[in-house]
Tab-separated table of C-alpha atoms in Angstrom:
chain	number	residue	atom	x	y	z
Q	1	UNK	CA	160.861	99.401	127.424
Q	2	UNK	CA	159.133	100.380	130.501
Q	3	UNK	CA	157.221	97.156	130.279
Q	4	UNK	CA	160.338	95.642	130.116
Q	5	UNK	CA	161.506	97.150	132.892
Q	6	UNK	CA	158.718	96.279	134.889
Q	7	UNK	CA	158.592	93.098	134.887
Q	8	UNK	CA	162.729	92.130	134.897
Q	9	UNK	CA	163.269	93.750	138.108
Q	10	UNK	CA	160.608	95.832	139.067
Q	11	UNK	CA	162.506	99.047	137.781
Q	12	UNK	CA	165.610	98.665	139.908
Q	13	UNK	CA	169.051	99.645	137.856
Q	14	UNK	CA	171.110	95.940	138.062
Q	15	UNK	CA	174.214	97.503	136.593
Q	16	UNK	CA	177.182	94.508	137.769
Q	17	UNK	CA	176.694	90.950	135.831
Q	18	UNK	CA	175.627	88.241	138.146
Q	19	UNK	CA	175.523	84.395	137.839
Q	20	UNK	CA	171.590	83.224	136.981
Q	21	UNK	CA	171.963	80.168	139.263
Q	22	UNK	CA	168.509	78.890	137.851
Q	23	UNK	CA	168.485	79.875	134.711
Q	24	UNK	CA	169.519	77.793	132.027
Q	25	UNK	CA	173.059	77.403	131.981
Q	26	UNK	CA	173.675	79.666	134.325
Q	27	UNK	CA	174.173	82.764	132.645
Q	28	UNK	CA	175.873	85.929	133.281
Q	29	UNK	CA	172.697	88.396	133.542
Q	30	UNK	CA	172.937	92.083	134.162
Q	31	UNK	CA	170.574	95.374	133.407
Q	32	UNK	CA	166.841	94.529	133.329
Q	33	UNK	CA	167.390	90.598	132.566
Q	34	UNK	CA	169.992	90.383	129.810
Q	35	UNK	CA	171.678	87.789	128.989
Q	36	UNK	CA	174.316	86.779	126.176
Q	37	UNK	CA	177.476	87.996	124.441
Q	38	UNK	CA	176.799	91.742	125.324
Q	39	UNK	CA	177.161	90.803	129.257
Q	40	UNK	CA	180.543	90.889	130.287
Q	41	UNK	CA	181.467	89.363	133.470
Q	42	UNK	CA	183.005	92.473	135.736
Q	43	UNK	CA	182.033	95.177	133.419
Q	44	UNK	CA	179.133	97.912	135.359
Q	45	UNK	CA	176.430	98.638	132.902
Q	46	UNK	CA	175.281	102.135	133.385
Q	47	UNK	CA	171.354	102.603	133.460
Q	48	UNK	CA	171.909	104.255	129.438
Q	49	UNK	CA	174.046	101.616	128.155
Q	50	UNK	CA	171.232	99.153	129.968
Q	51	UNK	CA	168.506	101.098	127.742
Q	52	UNK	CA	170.627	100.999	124.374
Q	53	UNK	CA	171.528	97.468	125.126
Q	54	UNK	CA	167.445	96.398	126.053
Q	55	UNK	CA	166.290	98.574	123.642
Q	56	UNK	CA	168.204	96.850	120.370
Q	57	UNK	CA	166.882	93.569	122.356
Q	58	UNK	CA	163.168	94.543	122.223
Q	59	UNK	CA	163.474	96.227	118.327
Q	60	UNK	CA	164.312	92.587	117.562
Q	61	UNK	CA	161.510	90.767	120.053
Q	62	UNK	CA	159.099	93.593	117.693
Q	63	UNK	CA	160.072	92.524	114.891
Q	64	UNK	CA	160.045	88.991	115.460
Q	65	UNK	CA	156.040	89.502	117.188
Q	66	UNK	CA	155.246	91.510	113.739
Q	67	UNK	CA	156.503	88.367	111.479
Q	68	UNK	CA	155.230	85.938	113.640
Q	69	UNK	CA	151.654	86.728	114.643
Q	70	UNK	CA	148.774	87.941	112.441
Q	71	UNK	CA	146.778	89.549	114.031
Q	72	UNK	CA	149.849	92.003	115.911
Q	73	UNK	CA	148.368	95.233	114.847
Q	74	UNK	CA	144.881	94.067	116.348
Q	75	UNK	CA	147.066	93.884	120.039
Q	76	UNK	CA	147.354	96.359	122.438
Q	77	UNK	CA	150.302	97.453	124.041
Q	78	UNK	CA	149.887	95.136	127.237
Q	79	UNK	CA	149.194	92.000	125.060
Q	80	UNK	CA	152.400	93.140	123.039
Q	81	UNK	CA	154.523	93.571	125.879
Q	82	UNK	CA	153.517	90.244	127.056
Q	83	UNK	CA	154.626	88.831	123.822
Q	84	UNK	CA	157.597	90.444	124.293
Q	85	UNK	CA	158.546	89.159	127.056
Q	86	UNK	CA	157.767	85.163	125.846
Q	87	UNK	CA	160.075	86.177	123.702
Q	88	UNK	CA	163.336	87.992	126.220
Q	89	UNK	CA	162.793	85.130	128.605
Q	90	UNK	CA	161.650	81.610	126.646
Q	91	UNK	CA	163.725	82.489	123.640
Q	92	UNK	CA	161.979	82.326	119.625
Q	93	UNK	CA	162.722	78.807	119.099
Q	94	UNK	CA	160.117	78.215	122.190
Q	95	UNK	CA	157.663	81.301	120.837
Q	96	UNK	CA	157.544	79.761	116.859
Q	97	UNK	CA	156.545	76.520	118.425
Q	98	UNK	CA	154.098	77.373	121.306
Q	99	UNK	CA	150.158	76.987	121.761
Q	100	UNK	CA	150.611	80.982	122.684
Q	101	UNK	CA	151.444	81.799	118.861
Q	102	UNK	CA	149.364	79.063	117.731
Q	103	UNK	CA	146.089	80.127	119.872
Q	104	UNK	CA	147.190	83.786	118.961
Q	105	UNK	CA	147.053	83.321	115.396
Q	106	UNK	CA	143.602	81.036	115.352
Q	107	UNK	CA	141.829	84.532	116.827
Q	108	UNK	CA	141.945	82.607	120.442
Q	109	UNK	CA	143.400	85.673	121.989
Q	110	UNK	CA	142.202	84.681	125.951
Q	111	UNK	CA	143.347	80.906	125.122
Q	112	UNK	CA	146.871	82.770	124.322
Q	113	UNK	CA	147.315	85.006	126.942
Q	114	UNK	CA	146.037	81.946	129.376
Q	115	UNK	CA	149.045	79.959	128.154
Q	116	UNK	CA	151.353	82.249	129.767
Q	117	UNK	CA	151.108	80.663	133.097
Q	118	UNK	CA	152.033	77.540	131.766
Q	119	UNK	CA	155.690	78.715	131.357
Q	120	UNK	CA	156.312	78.341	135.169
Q	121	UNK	CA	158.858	75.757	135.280
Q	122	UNK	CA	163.078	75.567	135.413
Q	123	UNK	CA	165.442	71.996	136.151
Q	124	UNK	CA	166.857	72.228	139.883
Q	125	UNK	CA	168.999	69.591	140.706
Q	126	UNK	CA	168.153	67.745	137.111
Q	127	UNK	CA	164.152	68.049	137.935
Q	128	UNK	CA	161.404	70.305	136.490
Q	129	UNK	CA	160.019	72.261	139.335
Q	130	UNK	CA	157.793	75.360	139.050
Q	131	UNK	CA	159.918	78.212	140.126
Q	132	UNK	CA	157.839	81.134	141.767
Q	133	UNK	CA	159.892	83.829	140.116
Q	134	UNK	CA	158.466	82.696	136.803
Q	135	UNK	CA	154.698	81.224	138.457
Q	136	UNK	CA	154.456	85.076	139.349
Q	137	UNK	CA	155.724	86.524	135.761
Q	138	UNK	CA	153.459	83.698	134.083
Q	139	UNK	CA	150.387	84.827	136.133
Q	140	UNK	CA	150.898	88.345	136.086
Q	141	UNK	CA	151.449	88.216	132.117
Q	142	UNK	CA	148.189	86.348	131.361
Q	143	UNK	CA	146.176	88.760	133.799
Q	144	UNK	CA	147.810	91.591	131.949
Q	145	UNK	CA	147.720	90.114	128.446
Q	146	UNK	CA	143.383	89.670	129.545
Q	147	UNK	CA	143.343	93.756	130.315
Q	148	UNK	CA	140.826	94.634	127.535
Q	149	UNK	CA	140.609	91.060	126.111
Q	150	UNK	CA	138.054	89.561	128.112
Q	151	UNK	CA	134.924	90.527	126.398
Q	152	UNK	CA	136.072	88.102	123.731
Q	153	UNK	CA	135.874	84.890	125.797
């Protein structure tokens, strides 16, 4: 959770529902980067219904990692988190299918975490364009996913 937290909103309470304007769709976001049917439009989230409501998020995102990847014990908490968060912002039908899981489950753990900075782009105005929100998320996950990795090359 505090992984979570760091890298939604660099651990600022968002606590009223606001409009993504980039994100796909355009969803109703609110807390630390939640989206969906528990975001009400109007509603203030306080900073513990933001923790139940993340927390049931990032159960599921564990439980998803655990079932998808085989080597998830072998991770460490950064390289989890990272996974994690593939999975809060690109969504599991983008994690199954990625050269992240694929890498990650061939023992390429560096190629994985690399692939992170791949997932930089978002459609403005109808074109893919790399969006520097998500350049900076993308590069700071594979640098963090590396911490303690890089001795494997």
């Amino acid at each position: 959770m505090v992984m979570a937290a760091f890298y939604e909103s660099s651990n600022r309470h968002i606590g009223t529902p606001y409009m993504d304007k980039v994100g796909k769709g355009q969803p109703l976001t609110v807390c630390n980067g939640l989206t969906g049917k528990d975001v009400i439009a109007g509603k203030w989230y306080s900073p513990a219904e933001c923790f139940r409501l993340e927390k049931k998020r990032y159960v599921q995102y564990e439980q998803t990692a655990k079932r998808s990847l085989t080597y998830w014990g072998s991770y460490n908490p950064f390289q989890q988190a990272t996974f994690y968060d593939f999975l809060h912002n690109k969504g599991d039908g983008n994690f199954q299918t990625s050269t992240m899981r694929r890498d990650a489950n061939a023992g390429n753990w560096v190629k994985a975490c690399r692939e992170n900075v791949r997932w930089n782009k978002g459609t403005v105005h109808g074109v893919s364009t790399v969006l520097p929100g998500l350049k900076i998320r993308g590069d700071a996950n594979a640098e963090v996913c590396e911490w303690g990795l890089s001795w494997r090359g």
